[in-house]
C-alpha positions as a printed NumPy array, in Angstrom:
array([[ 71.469, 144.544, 113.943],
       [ 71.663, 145.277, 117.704],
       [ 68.102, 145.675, 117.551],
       [ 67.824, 142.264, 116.533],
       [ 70.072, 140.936, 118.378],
       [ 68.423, 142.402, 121.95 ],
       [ 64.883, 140.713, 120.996],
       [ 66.591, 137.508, 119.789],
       [ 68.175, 137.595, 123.365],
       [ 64.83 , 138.419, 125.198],
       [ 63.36 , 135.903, 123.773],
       [ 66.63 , 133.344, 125.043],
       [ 66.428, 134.717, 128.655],
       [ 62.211, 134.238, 128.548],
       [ 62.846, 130.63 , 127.238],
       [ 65.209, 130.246, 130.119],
       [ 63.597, 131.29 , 132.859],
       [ 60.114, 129.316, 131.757],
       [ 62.134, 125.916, 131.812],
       [ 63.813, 126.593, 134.857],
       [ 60.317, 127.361, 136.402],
       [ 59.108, 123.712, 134.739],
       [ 61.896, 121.925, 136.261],
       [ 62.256, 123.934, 140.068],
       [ 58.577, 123.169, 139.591],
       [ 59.133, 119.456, 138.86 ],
       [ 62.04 , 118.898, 141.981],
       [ 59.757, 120.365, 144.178],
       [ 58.097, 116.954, 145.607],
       [ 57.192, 115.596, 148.722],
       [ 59.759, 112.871, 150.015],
       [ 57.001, 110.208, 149.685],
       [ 56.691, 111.392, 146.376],
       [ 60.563, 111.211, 145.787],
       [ 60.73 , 107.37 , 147.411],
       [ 58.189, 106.073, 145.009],
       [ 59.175, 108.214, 141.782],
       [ 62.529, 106.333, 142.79 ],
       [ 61.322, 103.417, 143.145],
       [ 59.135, 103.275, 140.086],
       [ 62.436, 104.566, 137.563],
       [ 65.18 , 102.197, 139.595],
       [ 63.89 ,  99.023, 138.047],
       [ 64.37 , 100.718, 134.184],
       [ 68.022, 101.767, 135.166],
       [ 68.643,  98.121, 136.534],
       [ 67.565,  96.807, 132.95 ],
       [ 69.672,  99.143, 131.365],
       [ 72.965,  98.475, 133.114],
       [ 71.684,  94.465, 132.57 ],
       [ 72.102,  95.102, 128.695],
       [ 75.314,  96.718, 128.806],
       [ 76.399,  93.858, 131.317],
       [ 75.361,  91.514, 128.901],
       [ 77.208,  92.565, 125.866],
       [ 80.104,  92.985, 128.287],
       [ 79.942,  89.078, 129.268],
       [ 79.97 ,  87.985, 125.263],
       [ 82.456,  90.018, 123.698],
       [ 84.877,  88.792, 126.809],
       [ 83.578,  85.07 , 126.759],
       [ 84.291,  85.249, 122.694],
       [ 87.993,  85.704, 124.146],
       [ 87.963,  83.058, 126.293],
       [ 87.647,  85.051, 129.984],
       [ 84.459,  85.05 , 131.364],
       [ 84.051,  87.386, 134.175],
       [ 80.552,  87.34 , 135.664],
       [ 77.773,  90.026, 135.624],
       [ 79.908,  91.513, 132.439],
       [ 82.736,  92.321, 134.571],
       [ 85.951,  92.415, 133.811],
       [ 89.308,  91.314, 135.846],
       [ 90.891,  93.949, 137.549],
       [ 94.075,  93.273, 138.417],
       [ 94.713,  96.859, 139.927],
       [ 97.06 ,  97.927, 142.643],
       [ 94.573,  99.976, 143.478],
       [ 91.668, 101.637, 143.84 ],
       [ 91.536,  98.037, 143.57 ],
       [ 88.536,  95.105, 142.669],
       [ 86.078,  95.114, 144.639],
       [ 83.503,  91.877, 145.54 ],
       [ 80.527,  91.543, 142.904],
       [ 77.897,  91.307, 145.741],
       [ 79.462,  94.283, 147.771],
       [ 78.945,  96.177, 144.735],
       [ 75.341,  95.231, 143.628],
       [ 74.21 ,  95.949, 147.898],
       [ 75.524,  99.565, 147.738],
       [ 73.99 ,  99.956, 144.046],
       [ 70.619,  99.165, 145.946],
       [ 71.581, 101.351, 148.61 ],
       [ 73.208, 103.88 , 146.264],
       [ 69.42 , 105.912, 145.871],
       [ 67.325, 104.846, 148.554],
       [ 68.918, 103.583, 151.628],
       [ 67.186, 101.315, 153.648],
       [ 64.16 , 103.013, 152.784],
       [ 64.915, 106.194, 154.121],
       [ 64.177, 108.051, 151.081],
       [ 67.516, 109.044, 150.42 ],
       [ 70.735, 107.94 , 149.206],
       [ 73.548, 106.807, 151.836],
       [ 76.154, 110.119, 150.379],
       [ 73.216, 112.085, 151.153],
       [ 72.462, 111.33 , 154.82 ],
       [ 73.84 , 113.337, 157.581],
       [ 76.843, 112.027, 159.323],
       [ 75.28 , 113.242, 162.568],
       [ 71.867, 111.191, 162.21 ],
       [ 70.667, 107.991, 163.693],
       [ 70.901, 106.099, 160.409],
       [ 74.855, 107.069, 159.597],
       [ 75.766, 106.858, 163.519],
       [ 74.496, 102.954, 162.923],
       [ 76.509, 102.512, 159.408],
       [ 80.402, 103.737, 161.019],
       [ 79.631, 102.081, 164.217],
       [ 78.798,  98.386, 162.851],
       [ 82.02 ,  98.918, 160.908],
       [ 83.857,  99.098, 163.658],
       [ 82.172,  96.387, 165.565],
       [ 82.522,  94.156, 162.796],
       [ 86.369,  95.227, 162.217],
       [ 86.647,  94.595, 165.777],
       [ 85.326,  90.753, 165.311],
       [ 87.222,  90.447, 161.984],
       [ 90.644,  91.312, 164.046],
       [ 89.835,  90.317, 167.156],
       [ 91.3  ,  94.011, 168.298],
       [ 91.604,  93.964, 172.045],
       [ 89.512,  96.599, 173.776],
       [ 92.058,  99.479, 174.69 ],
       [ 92.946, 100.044, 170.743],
       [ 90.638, 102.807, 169.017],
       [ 89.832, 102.007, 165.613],
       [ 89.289, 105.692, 163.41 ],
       [ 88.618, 105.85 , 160.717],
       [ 90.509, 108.683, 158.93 ],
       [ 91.194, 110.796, 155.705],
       [ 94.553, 111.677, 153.568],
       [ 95.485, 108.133, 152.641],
       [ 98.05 , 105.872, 154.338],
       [100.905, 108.995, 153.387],
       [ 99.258, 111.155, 155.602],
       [100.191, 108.84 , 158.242],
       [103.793, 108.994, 157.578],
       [103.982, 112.456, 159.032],
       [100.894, 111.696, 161.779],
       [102.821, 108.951, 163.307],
       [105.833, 111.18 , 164.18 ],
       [103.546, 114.251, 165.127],
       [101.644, 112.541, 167.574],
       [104.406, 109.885, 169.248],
       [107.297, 112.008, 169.408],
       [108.898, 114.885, 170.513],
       [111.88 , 117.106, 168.924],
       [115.126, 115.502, 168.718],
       [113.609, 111.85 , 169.584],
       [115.272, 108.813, 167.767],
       [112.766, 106.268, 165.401],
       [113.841, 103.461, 163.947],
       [112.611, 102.725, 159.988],
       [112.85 ,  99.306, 158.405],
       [113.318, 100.049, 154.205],
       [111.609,  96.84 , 152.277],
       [110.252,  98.991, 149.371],
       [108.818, 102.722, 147.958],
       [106.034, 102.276, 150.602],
       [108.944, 102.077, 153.488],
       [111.234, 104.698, 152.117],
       [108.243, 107.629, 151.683],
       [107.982, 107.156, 155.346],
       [111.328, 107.178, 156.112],
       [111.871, 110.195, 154.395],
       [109.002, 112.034, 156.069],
       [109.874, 110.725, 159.141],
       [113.482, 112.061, 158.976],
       [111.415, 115.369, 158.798],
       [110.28 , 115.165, 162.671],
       [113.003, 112.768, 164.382],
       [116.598, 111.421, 164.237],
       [115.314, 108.343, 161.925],
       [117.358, 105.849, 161.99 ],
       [117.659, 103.05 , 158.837],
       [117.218,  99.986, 161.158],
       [117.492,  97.624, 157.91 ],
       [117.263,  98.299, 154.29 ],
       [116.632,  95.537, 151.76 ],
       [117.153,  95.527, 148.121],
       [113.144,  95.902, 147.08 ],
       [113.566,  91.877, 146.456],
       [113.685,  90.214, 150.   ],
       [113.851,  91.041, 153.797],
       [116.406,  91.405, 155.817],
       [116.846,  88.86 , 158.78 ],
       [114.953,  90.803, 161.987],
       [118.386,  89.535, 163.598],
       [120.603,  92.077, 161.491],
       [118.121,  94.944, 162.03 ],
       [120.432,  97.962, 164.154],
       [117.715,  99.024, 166.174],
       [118.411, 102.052, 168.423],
       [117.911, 101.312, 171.907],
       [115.82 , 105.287, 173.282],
       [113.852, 104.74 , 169.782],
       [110.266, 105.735, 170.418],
       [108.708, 103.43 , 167.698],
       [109.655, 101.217, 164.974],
       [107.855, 101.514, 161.514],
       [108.227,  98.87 , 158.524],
       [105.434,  98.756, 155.489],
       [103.986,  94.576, 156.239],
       [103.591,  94.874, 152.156],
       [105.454,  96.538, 149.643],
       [102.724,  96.729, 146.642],
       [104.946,  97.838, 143.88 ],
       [107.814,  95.194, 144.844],
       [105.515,  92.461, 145.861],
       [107.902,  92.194, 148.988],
       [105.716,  90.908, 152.354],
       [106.345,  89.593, 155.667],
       [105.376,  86.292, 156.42 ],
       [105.25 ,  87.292, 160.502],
       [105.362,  89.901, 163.161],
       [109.086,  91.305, 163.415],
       [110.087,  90.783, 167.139],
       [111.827,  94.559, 167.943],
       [112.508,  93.798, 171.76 ],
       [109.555,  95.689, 173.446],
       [109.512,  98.991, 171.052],
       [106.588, 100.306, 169.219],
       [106.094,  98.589, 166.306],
       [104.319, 100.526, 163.618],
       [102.974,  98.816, 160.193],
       [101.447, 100.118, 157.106],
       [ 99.167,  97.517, 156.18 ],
       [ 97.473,  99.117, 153.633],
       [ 97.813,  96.661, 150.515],
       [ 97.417,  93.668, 152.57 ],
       [ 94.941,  94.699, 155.335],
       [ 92.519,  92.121, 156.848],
       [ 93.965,  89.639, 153.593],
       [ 94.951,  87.04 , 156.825],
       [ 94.689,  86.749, 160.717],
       [ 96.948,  89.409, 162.613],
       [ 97.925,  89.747, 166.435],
       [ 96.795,  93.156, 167.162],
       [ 98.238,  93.028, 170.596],
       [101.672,  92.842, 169.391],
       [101.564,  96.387, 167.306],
       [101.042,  99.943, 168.908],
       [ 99.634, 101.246, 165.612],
       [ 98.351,  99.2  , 162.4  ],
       [ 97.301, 101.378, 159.527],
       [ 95.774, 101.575, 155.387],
       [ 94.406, 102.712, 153.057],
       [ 91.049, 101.003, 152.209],
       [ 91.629, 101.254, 148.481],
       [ 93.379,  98.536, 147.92 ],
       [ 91.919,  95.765, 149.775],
       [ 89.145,  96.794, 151.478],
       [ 86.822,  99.704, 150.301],
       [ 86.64 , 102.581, 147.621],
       [ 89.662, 105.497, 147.872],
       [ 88.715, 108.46 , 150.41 ],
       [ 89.439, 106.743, 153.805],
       [ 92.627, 105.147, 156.021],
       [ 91.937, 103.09 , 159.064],
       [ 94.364, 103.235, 161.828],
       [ 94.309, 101.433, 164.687],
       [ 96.055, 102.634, 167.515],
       [ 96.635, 101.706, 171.304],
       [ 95.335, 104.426, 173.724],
       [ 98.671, 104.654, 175.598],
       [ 99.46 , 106.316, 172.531],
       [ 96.896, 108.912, 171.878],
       [ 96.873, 112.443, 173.529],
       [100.853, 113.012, 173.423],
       [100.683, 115.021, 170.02 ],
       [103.817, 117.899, 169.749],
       [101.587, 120.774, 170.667],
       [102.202, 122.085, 166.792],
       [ 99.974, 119.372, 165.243],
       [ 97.296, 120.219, 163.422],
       [ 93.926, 119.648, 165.035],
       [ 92.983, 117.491, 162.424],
       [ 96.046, 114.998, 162.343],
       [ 95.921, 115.135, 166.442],
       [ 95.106, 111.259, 167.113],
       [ 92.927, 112.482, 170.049],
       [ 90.564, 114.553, 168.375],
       [ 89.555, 111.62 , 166.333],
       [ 89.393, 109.383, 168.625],
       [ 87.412, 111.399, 171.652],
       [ 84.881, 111.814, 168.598],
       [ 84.688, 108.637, 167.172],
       [ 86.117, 109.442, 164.112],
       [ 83.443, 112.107, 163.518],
       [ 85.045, 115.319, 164.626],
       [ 84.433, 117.113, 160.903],
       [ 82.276, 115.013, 157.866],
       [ 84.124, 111.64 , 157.729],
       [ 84.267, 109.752, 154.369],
       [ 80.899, 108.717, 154.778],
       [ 80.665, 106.17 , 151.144],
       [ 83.848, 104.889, 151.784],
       [ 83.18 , 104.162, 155.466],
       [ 79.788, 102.303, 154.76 ],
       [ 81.373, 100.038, 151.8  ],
       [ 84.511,  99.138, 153.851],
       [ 81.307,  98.012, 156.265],
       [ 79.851,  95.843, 153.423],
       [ 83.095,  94.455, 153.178],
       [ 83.606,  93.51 , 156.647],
       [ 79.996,  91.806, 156.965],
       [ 80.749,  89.877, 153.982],
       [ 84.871,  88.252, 155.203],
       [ 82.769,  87.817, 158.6  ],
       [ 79.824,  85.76 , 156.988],
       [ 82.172,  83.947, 154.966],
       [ 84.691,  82.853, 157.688],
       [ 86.613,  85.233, 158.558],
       [ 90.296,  86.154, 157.747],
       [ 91.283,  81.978, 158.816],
       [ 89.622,  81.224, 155.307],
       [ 90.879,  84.777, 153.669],
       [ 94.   ,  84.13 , 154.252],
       [ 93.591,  80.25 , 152.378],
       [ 91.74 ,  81.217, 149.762],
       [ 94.531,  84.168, 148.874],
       [ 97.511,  81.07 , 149.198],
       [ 95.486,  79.341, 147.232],
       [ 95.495,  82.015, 144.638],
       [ 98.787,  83.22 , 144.635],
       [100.223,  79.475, 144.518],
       [ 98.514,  79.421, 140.6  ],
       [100.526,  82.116, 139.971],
       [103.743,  81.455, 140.909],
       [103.523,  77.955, 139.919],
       [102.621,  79.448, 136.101],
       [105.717,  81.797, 136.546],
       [107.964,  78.611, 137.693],
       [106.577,  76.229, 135.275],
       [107.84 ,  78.706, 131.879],
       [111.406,  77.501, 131.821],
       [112.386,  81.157, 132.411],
       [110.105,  82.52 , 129.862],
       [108.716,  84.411, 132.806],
       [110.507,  85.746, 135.818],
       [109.471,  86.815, 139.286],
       [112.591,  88.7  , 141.122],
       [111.607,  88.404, 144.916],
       [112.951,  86.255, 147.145],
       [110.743,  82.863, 147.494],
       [110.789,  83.213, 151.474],
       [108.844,  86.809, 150.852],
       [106.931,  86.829, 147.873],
       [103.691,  88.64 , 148.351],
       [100.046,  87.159, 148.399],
       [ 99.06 ,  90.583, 146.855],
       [100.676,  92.094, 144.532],
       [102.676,  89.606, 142.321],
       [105.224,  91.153, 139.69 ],
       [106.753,  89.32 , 136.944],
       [108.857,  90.181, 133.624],
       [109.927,  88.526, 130.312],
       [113.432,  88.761, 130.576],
       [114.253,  88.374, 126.714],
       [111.9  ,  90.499, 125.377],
       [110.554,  94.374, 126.632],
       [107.96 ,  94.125, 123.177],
       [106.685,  90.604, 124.598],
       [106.052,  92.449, 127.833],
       [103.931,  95.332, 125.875],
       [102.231,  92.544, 123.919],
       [101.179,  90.325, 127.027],
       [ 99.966,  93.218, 128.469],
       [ 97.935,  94.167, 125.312],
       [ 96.353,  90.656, 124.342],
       [ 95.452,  90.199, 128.216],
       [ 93.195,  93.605, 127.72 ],
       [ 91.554,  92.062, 124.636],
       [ 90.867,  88.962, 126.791],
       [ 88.775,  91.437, 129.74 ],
       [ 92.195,  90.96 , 131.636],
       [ 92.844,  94.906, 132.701],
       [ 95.903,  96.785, 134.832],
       [ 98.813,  94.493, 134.45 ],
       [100.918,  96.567, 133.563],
       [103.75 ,  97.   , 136.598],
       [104.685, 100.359, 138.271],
       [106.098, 102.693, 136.194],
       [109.363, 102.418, 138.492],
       [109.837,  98.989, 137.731],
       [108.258,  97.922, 134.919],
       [106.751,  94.269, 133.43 ],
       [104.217,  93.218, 134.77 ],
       [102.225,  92.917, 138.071],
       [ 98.74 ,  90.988, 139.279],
       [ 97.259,  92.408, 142.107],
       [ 94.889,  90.188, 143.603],
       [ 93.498,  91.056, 146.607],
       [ 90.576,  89.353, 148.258],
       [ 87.887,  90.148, 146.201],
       [ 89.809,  89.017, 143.063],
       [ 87.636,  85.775, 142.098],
       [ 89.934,  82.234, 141.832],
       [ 88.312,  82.028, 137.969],
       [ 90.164,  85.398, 137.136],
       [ 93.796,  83.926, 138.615],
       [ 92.735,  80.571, 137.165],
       [ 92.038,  82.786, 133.49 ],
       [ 95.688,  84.975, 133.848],
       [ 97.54 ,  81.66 , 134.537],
       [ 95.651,  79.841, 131.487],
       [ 96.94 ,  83.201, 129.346],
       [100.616,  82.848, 131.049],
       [100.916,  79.72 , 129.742],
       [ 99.085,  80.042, 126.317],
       [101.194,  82.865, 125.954],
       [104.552,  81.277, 126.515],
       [103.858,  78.502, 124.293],
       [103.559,  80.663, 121.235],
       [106.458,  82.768, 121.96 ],
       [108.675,  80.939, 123.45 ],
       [110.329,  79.227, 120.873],
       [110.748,  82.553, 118.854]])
């Protein structure tokens, strides 16, 4: 009955509002009280994830990989691997930073403590890249895209001439979008497999920048040096090979990426740009893709990407402790070489379509030519082995191996040992 109904309802709504009051009544605690309640439950949630680690790490090593810590191998183009130890610092950080009683994605962006975080990030970017003093370093939102219409917006005018190099996807998206703001000229256009000699390039001669992409992820196309363009601009997206090896700022008048590939979590793009460059944005940019606003605020005019920002920072600490991008840059040969040399070594079981001279450190791609099913098969017995994301762009197909810097020599070491186990049994088929 209605009747019945009504009470059974009071009774709901009384229920309800006498656990809310329990729990407001729990939240309601002094910081100090907070910190050590934290403190006292973090240890139990560190066992936990320990346990699941742990079966992780023996139903892999059963398979023969044997990521660490119960991880797997990521071969991701990205939001890409990130290091182990970069990982387990912001876990520590992730509830209690520093002892401040609260978590870093809590703090204000304003405060003492954050001001510290985004500044030693650029510091230590600074050291990583040895970036001369008159470049600003901001660190920005909207992924590396959003760049292909900033770049126009803020260095030209209406009815100014660019100049685009076309190597890949990465090239032609800002090509098109820079057709949008300027006569864009195609300097050079490859075939998504190789590079076209700097010597053919038709560059225009009034062109206010030139813009090529230093990596193309999907093709696993890369330059192996700086393009000389005669004195122009020169504009790179760097975003799936950023700070992977040592790079002459001075020779660039912007560098830019997207950290999710190979050096933070997704959420922020770091562009570096020379201050000749900033405050000439057409008057009908929006404030917040004006390279001036960003940089007269140190990249803090509205609430930055504040997580992203501090574990890009991790990351930068760590390549600095370690060396710096002199022994980045070896380690990812070193990689890369096991590779390719598993690819060369299958009599054509396996095939990699770029051109030796330009084959990526990054992003590798490969196919079996005689078989699409072998393709879907690799990919599936690699994912059984706690090998994950080889699968290549859905433009292109196969397969591709990203391995950025934080991908560990033992899981490149494990994919090659599978390449070749793999071609043995079904080769001969």
């Amino acid at each position: 009955s209605s009747l019945q109904l009504s009470r059974e309802a009071g009774v709901c709504r009384s229920f309800y509002t006498s656990t809310n009051m329990q729990t407001m009544q729990q939240r309601v605690v002094r910081p100090a009280q907070r910190v050590a309640s934290v403190r006292m439950a973090a240890p139990v949630r560190r066992t936990a994830v320990r346990v699941a680690a742990t079966a992780t790490v023996e139903k892999s090593s059963s398979s023969g990989a044997k990521p660490g810590a119960g991880r797997i191998y990521n071969f991701s183009a990205g939001p890409a691997i990130l290091p182990l130890d970069v990982l387990e610092e912001a876990q520590r950080d992730l509830v209690n930073y520093k002892g401040t009683g609260m978590s870093i994605m809590e703090m204000s962006h304003r405060g003492k403590e954050y001001e510290a975080v985004i500044k030693k990030a650029e510091d230590d970017l600074r050291k990583l890249l040895n970036i001369p003093s008159n470049y600003k370093v901001l660190f920005l939102q909207g992924g590396a895209s959003t760049q292909f219409s900033m770049i126009p917006m803020n260095l030209t005018a209406e009815g100014d001439v660019t100049d685009y190099v076309v190597t890949g996807a990465w090239s032609k998206k800002a090509l098109e979008e820079g057709q949008k703001y300027t006569k864009a000229n195609v300097a050079a256009k490859g075939d998504n497999k190789s590079i076209p000699p700097v010597s053919s390039w038709k560059l225009s001669p009034d062109s206010k920048y030139v813009h090529y992409c230093d990596n193309e992820t999907i093709g696993g196309v890369e330059f192996k040096s700086v393009p000389d363009v005669g004195g122009r601009v020169l504009i790179s997206d760097m975003s799936s090979n950023f700070i992977s090896k040592p790079v002459d700022v001075s020779k660039y008048g912007i560098i830019y990426a997207g950290a999710q590939k190979n050096v933070g979590p997704s959420g922020v793009t770091i562009a570096i740009v020379r201050d000749d460059l900033i405050g000439k944005a057409r008057p009908s940019t929006p404030v917040m893709l004006d390279y001036k606003i960003h940089a007269e605020n140190d990249s803090m005019y509205n609430t930055p990407p504040c997580w992203a920002i501090y574990v890009c920072g991790l990351v930068f600490a760590k390549l600095l402790k370690e060396g710096g991008l002199e022994a980045v840059q070896k380690n990812n040969e070193a990689k890369a070489k096991i590779i390719y040399d598993a690819i060369a070594d299958s009599n054509g079981f396996y095939a990699n379509p770029v051109d030796p001279a330009a084959r990526s450190l990054m992003n590798v791609p490969f196919t079996i030519p005689s078989s699409a099913d072998l393709e879907k098969a690799f990919i599936k017995e690699a994912e059984k082995l706690g090998m994950v994301q080889l699968k290549g762009h859905r433009s292109v197909g196969g397969m591709r191996a990203s391995i950025y810097n934080a991908m560990p020599l033992e899981g490149v070491q494990a994919l090659a040992k599978f390449m070749r186990e793999f071609a043995a049994k079904h080769a001969a088929k």
